[in-house]
Tab-separated table of C-alpha atoms and ligand atoms in Angstrom:
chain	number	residue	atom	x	y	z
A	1	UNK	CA	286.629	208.136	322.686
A	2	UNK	CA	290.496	208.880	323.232
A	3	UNK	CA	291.945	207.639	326.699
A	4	UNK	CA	295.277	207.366	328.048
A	5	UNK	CA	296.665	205.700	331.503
A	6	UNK	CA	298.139	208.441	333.311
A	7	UNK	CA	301.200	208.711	334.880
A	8	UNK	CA	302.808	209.926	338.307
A	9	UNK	CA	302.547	213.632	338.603
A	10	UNK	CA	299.587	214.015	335.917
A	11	UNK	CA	297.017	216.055	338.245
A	12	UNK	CA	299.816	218.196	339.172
A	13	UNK	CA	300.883	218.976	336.074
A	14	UNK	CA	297.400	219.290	334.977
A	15	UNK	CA	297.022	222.223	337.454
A	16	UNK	CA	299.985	223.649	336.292
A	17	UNK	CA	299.180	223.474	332.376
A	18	UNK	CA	295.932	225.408	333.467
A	19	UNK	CA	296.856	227.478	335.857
A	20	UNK	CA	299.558	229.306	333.519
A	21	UNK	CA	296.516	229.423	330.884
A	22	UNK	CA	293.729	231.502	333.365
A	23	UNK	CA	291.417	231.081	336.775
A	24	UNK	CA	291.555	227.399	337.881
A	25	UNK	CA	288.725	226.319	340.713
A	26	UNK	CA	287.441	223.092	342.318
A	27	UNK	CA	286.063	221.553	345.198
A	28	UNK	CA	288.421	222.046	348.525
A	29	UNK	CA	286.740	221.354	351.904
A	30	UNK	CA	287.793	224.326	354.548
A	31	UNK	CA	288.716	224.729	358.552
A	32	UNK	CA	284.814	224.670	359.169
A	33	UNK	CA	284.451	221.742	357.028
A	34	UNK	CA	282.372	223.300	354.388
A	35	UNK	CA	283.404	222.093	350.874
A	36	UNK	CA	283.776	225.140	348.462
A	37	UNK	CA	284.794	225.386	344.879
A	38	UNK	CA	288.102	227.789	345.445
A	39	UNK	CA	291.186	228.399	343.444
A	40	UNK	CA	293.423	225.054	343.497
A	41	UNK	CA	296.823	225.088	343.658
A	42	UNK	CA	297.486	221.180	344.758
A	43	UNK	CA	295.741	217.851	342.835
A	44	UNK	CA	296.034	216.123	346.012
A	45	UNK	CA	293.978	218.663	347.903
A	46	UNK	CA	290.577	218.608	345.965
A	47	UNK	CA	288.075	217.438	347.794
A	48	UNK	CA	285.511	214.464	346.640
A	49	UNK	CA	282.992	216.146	348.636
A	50	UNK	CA	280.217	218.273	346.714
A	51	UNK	CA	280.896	222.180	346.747
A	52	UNK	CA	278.064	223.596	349.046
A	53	UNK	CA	277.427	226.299	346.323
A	54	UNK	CA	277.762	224.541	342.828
A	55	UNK	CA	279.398	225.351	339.759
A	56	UNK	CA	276.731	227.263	338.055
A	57	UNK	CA	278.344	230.585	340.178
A	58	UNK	CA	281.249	231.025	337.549
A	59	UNK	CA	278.712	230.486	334.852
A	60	UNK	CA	275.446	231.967	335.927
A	61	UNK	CA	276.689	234.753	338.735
A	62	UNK	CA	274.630	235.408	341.847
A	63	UNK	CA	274.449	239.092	340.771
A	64	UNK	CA	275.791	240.560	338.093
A	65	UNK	CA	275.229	244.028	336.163
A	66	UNK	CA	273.783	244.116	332.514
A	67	UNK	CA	274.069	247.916	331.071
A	68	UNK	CA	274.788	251.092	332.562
A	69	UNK	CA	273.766	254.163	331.251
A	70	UNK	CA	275.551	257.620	332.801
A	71	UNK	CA	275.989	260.970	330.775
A	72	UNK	CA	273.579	259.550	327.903
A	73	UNK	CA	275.805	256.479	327.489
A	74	UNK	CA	274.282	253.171	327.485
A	75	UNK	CA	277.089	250.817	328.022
A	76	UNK	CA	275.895	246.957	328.068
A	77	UNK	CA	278.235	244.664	329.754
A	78	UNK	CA	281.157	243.201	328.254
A	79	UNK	CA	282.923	240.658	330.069
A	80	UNK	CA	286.369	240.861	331.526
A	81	UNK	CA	287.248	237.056	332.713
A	82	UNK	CA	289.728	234.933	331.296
A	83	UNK	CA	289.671	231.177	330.551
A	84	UNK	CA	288.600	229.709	333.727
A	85	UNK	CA	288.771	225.602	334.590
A	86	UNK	CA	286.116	223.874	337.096
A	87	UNK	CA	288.129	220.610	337.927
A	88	UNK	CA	287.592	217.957	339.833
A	89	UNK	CA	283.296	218.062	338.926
A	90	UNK	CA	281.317	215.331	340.186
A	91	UNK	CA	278.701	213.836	336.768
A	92	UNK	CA	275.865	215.149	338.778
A	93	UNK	CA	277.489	218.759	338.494
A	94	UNK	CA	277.960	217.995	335.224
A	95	UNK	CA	274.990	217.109	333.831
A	96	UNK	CA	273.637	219.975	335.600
A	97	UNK	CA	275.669	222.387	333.306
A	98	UNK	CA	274.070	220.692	329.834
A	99	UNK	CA	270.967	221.461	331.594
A	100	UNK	CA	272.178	225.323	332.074
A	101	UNK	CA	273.379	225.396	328.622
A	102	UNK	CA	270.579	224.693	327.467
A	103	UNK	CA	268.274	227.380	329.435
A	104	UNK	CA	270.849	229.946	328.623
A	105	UNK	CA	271.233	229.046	324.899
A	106	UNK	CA	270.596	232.571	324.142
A	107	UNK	CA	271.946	234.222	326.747
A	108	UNK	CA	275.229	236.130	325.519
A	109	UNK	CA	276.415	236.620	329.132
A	110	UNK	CA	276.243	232.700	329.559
A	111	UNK	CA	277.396	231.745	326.352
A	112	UNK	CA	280.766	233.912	326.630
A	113	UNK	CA	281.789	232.483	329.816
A	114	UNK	CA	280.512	229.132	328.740
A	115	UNK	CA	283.085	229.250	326.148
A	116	UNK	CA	285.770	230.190	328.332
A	117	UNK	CA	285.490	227.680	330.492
A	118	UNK	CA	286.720	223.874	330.372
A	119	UNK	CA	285.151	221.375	332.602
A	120	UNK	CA	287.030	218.334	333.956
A	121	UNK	CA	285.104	215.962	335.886
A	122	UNK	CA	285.904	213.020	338.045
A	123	UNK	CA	283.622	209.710	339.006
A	124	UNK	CA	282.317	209.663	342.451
A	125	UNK	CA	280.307	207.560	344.879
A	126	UNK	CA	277.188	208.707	345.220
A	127	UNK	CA	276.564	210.033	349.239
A	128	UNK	CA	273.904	208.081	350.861
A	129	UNK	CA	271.250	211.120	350.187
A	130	UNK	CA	271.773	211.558	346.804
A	131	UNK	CA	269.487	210.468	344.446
A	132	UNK	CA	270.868	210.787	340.864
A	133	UNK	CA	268.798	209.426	337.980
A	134	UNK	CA	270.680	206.659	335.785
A	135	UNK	CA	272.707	208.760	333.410
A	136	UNK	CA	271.726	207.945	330.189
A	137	UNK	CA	274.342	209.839	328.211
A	138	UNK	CA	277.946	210.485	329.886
A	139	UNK	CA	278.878	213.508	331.866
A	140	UNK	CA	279.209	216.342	329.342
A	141	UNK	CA	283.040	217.464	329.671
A	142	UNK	CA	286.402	218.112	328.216
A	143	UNK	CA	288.484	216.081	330.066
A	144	UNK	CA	287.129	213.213	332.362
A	145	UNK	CA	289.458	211.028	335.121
A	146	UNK	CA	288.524	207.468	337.060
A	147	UNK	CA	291.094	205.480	338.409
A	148	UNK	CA	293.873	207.007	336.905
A	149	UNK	CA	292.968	206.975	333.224
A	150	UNK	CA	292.171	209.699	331.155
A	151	UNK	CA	289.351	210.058	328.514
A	152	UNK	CA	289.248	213.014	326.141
A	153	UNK	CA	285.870	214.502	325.493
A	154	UNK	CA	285.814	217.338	323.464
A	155	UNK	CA	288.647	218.849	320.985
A	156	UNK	CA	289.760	221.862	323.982
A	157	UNK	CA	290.334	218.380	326.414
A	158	UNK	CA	292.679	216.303	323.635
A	159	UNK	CA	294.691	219.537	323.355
A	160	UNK	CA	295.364	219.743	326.740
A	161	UNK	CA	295.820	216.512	326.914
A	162	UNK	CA	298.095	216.877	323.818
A	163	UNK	CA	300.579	219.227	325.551
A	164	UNK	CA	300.491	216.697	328.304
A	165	UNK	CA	301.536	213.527	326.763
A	166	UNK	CA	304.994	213.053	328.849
A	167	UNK	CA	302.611	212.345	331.420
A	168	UNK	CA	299.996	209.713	329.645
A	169	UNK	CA	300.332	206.137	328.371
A	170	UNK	CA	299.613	205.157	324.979
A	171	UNK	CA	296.205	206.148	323.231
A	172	UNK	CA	293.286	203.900	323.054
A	173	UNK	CA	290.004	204.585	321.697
A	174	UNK	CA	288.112	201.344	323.042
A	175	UNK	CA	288.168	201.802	326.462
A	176	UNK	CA	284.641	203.329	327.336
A	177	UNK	CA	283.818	205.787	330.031
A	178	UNK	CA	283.087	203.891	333.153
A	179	UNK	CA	279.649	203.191	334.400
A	180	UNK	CA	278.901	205.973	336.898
A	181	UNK	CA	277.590	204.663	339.982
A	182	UNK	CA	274.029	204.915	340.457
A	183	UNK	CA	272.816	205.688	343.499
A	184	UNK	CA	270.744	203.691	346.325
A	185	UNK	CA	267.553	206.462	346.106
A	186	UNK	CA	268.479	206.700	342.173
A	187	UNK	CA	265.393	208.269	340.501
A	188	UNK	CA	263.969	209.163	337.703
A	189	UNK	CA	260.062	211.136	337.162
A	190	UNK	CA	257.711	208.159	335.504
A	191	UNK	CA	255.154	208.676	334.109
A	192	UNK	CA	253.161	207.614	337.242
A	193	UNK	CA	254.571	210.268	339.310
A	194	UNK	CA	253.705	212.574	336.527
A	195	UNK	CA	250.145	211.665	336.783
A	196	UNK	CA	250.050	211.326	340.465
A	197	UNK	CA	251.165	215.164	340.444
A	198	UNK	CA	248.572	216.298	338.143
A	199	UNK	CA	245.704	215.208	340.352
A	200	UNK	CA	246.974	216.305	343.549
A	201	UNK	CA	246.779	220.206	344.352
A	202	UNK	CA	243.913	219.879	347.220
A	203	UNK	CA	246.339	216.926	348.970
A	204	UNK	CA	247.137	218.057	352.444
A	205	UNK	CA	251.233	216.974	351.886
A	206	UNK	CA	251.605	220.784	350.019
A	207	UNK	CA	250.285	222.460	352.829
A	208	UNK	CA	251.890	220.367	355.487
A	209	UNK	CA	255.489	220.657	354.322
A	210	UNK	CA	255.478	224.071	352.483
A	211	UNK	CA	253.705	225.116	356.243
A	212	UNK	CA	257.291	224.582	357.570
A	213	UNK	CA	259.308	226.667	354.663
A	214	UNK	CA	261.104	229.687	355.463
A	215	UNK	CA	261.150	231.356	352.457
A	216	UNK	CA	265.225	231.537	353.348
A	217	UNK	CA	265.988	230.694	349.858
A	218	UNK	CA	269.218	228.546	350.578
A	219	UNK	CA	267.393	225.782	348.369
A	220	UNK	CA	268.105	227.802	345.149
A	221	UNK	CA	271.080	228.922	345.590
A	222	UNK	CA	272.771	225.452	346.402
A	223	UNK	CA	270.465	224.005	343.364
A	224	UNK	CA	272.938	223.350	340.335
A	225	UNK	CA	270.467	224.112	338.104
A	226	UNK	CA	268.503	226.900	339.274
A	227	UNK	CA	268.347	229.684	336.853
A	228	UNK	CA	265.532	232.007	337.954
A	229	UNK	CA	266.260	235.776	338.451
A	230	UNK	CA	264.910	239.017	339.215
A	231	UNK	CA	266.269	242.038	337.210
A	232	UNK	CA	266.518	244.980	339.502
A	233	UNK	CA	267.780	248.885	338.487
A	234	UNK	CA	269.832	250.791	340.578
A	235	UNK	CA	269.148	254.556	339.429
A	236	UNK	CA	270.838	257.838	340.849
A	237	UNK	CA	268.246	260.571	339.401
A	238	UNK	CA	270.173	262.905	337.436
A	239	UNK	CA	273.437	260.952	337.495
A	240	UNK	CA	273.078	256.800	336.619
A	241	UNK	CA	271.446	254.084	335.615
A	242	UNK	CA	272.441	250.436	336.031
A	243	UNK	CA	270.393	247.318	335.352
A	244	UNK	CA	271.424	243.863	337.384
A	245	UNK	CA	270.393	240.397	337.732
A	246	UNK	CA	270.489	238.293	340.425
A	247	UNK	CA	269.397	235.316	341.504
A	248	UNK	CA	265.901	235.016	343.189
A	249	UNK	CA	263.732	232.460	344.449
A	250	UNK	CA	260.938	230.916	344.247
A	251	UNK	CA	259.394	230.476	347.393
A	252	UNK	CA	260.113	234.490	348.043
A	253	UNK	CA	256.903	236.038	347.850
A	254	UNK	CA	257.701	238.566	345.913
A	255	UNK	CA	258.932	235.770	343.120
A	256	UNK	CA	255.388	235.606	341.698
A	257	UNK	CA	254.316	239.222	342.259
A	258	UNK	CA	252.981	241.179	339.155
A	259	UNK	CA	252.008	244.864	338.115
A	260	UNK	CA	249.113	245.625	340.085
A	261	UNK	CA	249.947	243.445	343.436
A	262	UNK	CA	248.718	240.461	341.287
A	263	UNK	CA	250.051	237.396	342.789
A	264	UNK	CA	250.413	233.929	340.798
A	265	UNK	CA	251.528	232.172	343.384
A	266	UNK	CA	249.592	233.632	347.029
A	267	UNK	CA	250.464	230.597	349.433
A	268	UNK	CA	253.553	228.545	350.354
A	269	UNK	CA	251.922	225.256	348.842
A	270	UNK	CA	251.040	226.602	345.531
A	271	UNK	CA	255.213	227.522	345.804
A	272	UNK	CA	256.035	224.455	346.723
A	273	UNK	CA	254.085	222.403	344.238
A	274	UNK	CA	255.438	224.855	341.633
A	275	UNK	CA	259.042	224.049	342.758
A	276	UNK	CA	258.725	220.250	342.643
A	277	UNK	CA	257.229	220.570	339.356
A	278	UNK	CA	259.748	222.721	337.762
A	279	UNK	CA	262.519	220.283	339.067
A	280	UNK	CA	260.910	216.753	338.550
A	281	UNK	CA	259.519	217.721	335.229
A	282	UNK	CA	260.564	220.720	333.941
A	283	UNK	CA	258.754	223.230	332.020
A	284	UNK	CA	257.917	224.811	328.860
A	285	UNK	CA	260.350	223.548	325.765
A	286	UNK	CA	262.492	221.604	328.474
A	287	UNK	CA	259.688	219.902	329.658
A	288	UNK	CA	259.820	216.333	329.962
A	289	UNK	CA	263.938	217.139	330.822
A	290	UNK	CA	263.854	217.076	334.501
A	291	UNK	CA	265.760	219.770	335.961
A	292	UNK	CA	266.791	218.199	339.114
A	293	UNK	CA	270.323	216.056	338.857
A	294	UNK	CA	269.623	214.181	342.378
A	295	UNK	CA	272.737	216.226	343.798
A	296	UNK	CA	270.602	216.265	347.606
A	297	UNK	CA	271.888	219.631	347.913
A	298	UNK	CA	269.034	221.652	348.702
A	299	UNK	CA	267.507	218.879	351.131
A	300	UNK	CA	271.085	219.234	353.068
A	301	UNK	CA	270.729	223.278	352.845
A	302	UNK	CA	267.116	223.525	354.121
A	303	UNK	CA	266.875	224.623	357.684
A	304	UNK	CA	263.292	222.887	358.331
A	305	UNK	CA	264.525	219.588	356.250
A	306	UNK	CA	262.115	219.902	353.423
A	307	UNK	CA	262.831	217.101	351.111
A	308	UNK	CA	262.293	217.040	347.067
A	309	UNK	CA	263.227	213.413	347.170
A	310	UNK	CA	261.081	212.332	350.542
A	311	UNK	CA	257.930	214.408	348.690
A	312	UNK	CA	258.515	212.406	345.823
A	313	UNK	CA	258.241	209.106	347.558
A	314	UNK	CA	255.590	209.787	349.647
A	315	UNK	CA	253.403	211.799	346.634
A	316	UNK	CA	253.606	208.165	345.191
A	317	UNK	CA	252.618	206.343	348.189
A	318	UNK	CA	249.381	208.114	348.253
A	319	UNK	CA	248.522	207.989	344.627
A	320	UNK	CA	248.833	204.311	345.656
A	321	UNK	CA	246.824	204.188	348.923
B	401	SF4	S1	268.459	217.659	344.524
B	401	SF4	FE1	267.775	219.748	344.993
B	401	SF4	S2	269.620	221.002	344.729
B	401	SF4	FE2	270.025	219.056	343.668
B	401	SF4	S3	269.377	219.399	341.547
B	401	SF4	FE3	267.610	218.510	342.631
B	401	SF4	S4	266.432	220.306	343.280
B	401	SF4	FE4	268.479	221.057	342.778
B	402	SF4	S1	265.660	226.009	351.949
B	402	SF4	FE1	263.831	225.107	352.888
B	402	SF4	S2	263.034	226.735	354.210
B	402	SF4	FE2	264.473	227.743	352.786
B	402	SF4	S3	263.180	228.422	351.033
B	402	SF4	FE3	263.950	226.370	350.514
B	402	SF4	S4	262.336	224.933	351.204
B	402	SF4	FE4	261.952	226.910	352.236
């Protein structure tokens, strides 16, 4: 892979190269000390802190409308945004995003701004919470900066690297990525866990933690790669119709809720144990690709401290005991 050294003034001028090509957002911590992903105007000012609400938002939005129909015309959706750049995107965040392209392969509202959008990502060191599996592939980008050096990962990233070159040192194409940084609680779903969570719907641990759940739903949204939604219509009789999407939950009760008042999932520990299983091991053709990146996120969002990582662990410890 291409790489360059890069030279005094590079992020600027980065910013700058992007900024006069569409929407440019990445991580900047606020007043309240919240970390957001906002519109950057300085290099120096992103943050290395992860964006409370991650970058799925510009991909995936938290509500947005599909069709219309008003005076017999059905209007679906096209898309107004621009090229848009997420910079400064930890691997975690990342990887997250090859997981959303690939639950959204067919979804034409994903794939357009998908295609719109460049990612640049940074390394990082890993919080003390976060438990990120060992990356077995490297972060999925176009552009990628560590330590001042460059690497071009996709054709979009050499050519804006390209019309950057005052700014980089000569071109090498040994220098590999660097080794991301694993992290202390690194994880990844064994086998053993696997197994351990097939036997155990009747253990007391569901009931005990999912007892404390709010049902708030601040787990999902701060989840990188949470892509369930509820499709609602908004209809003015006589006048309108629209159709939206938005994001949804599932430890809301209505999440499981069918035709009829069915109700897949009736108690908080039959939502919990569907959560954990959804992240750890995924589901349907992704399973086996666990959808959880080890970001901590929701952990550090949940009011009542509920723990994906801590119900991991102790799952384990009592397949064990
Ligand atoms: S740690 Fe939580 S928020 Fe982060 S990817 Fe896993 S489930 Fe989602
Ligand atoms: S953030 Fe915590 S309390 Fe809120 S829905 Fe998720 S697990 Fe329940």
């Amino acid at each position: 892979m291409r790489s360059f050294d890069v030279g005094k003034g590079f992020g600027e001028a980065l910013l700058s190269l992007l900024r006069s090509r569409g929407q440019v957002f990445g991580p900047l911590c606020g007043e309240d000390g919240v970390c957001r992903l906002r519109p950057v105007s300085s290099w120096q000012s992103l943050s290395d802190a992860p964006p409370l609400i991650p970058p799925k938002k510009y991909l995936f939005p938290p509500r947005e409308r599909l069709w219309s129909l008003a005076a017999d015309e059905y209007r679906r959706m096209t898309l107004s945004d621009g090229p848009t750049a997420l910079v400064g995107l930890a691997p975690c965040d990342l990887h997250a995003i090859a997981y959303l392209d690939r639950v959204f392969a067919e979804d034409p509202h994903y794939a357009q701004r998908r295609c719109r959008t460049l990612l640049i990502g940074v390394s990082c060191a890993p919080r003390e919470d976060c438990f990120c599996p060992p990356w077995k592939s490297p972060p999925p980008c176009d552009l990628f900066i560590s330590e001042e050096r460059l690497w071009c990962c996709s054709e979009p990233g050499a050519q804006v690297a390209a019309a950057l070159a005052e700014f980089l040192g000569e071109a090498r194409e040994d220098v590999p990525l660097p080794d991301m940084q694993p992290a202390e609680r690194s994880f990844e779903a064994p086998a053993d866990l696997e197994q351990a969570f097939a036997g155990s719907e009747s253990l007391p641990l569901w009931t005990q933690t999912a007892q404390r759940c709010l049902s708030c739903g601040a787990c999902s949204a701060v989840c990188p790669t949470c892509t369930c939604y509820d499709v609602v219509d908004e209809i003015v009789p006589g006048q309108a119709a629209e159709r939206f999407r938005r994001w949804d939950n599932c430890f809301f009760t209505s999440f499981a809720q069918v035709a009829g008042g069915q109700q897949f999932h009736p108690d908080r520990a039959t939502r919990l144990r569907f959560r954990f299983e959804h992240k750890l091991f995924g589901f349907g053709p992704l399973r086996g690709a666990p959808a959880c990146v080890g970001c901590a996120r929701c952990a550090r969002a949940c009011p009542v401290g509920i723990d994906l990582d801590k119900l991991r662990r102790t799952l384990l410890a009592e397949k064990k005991s």
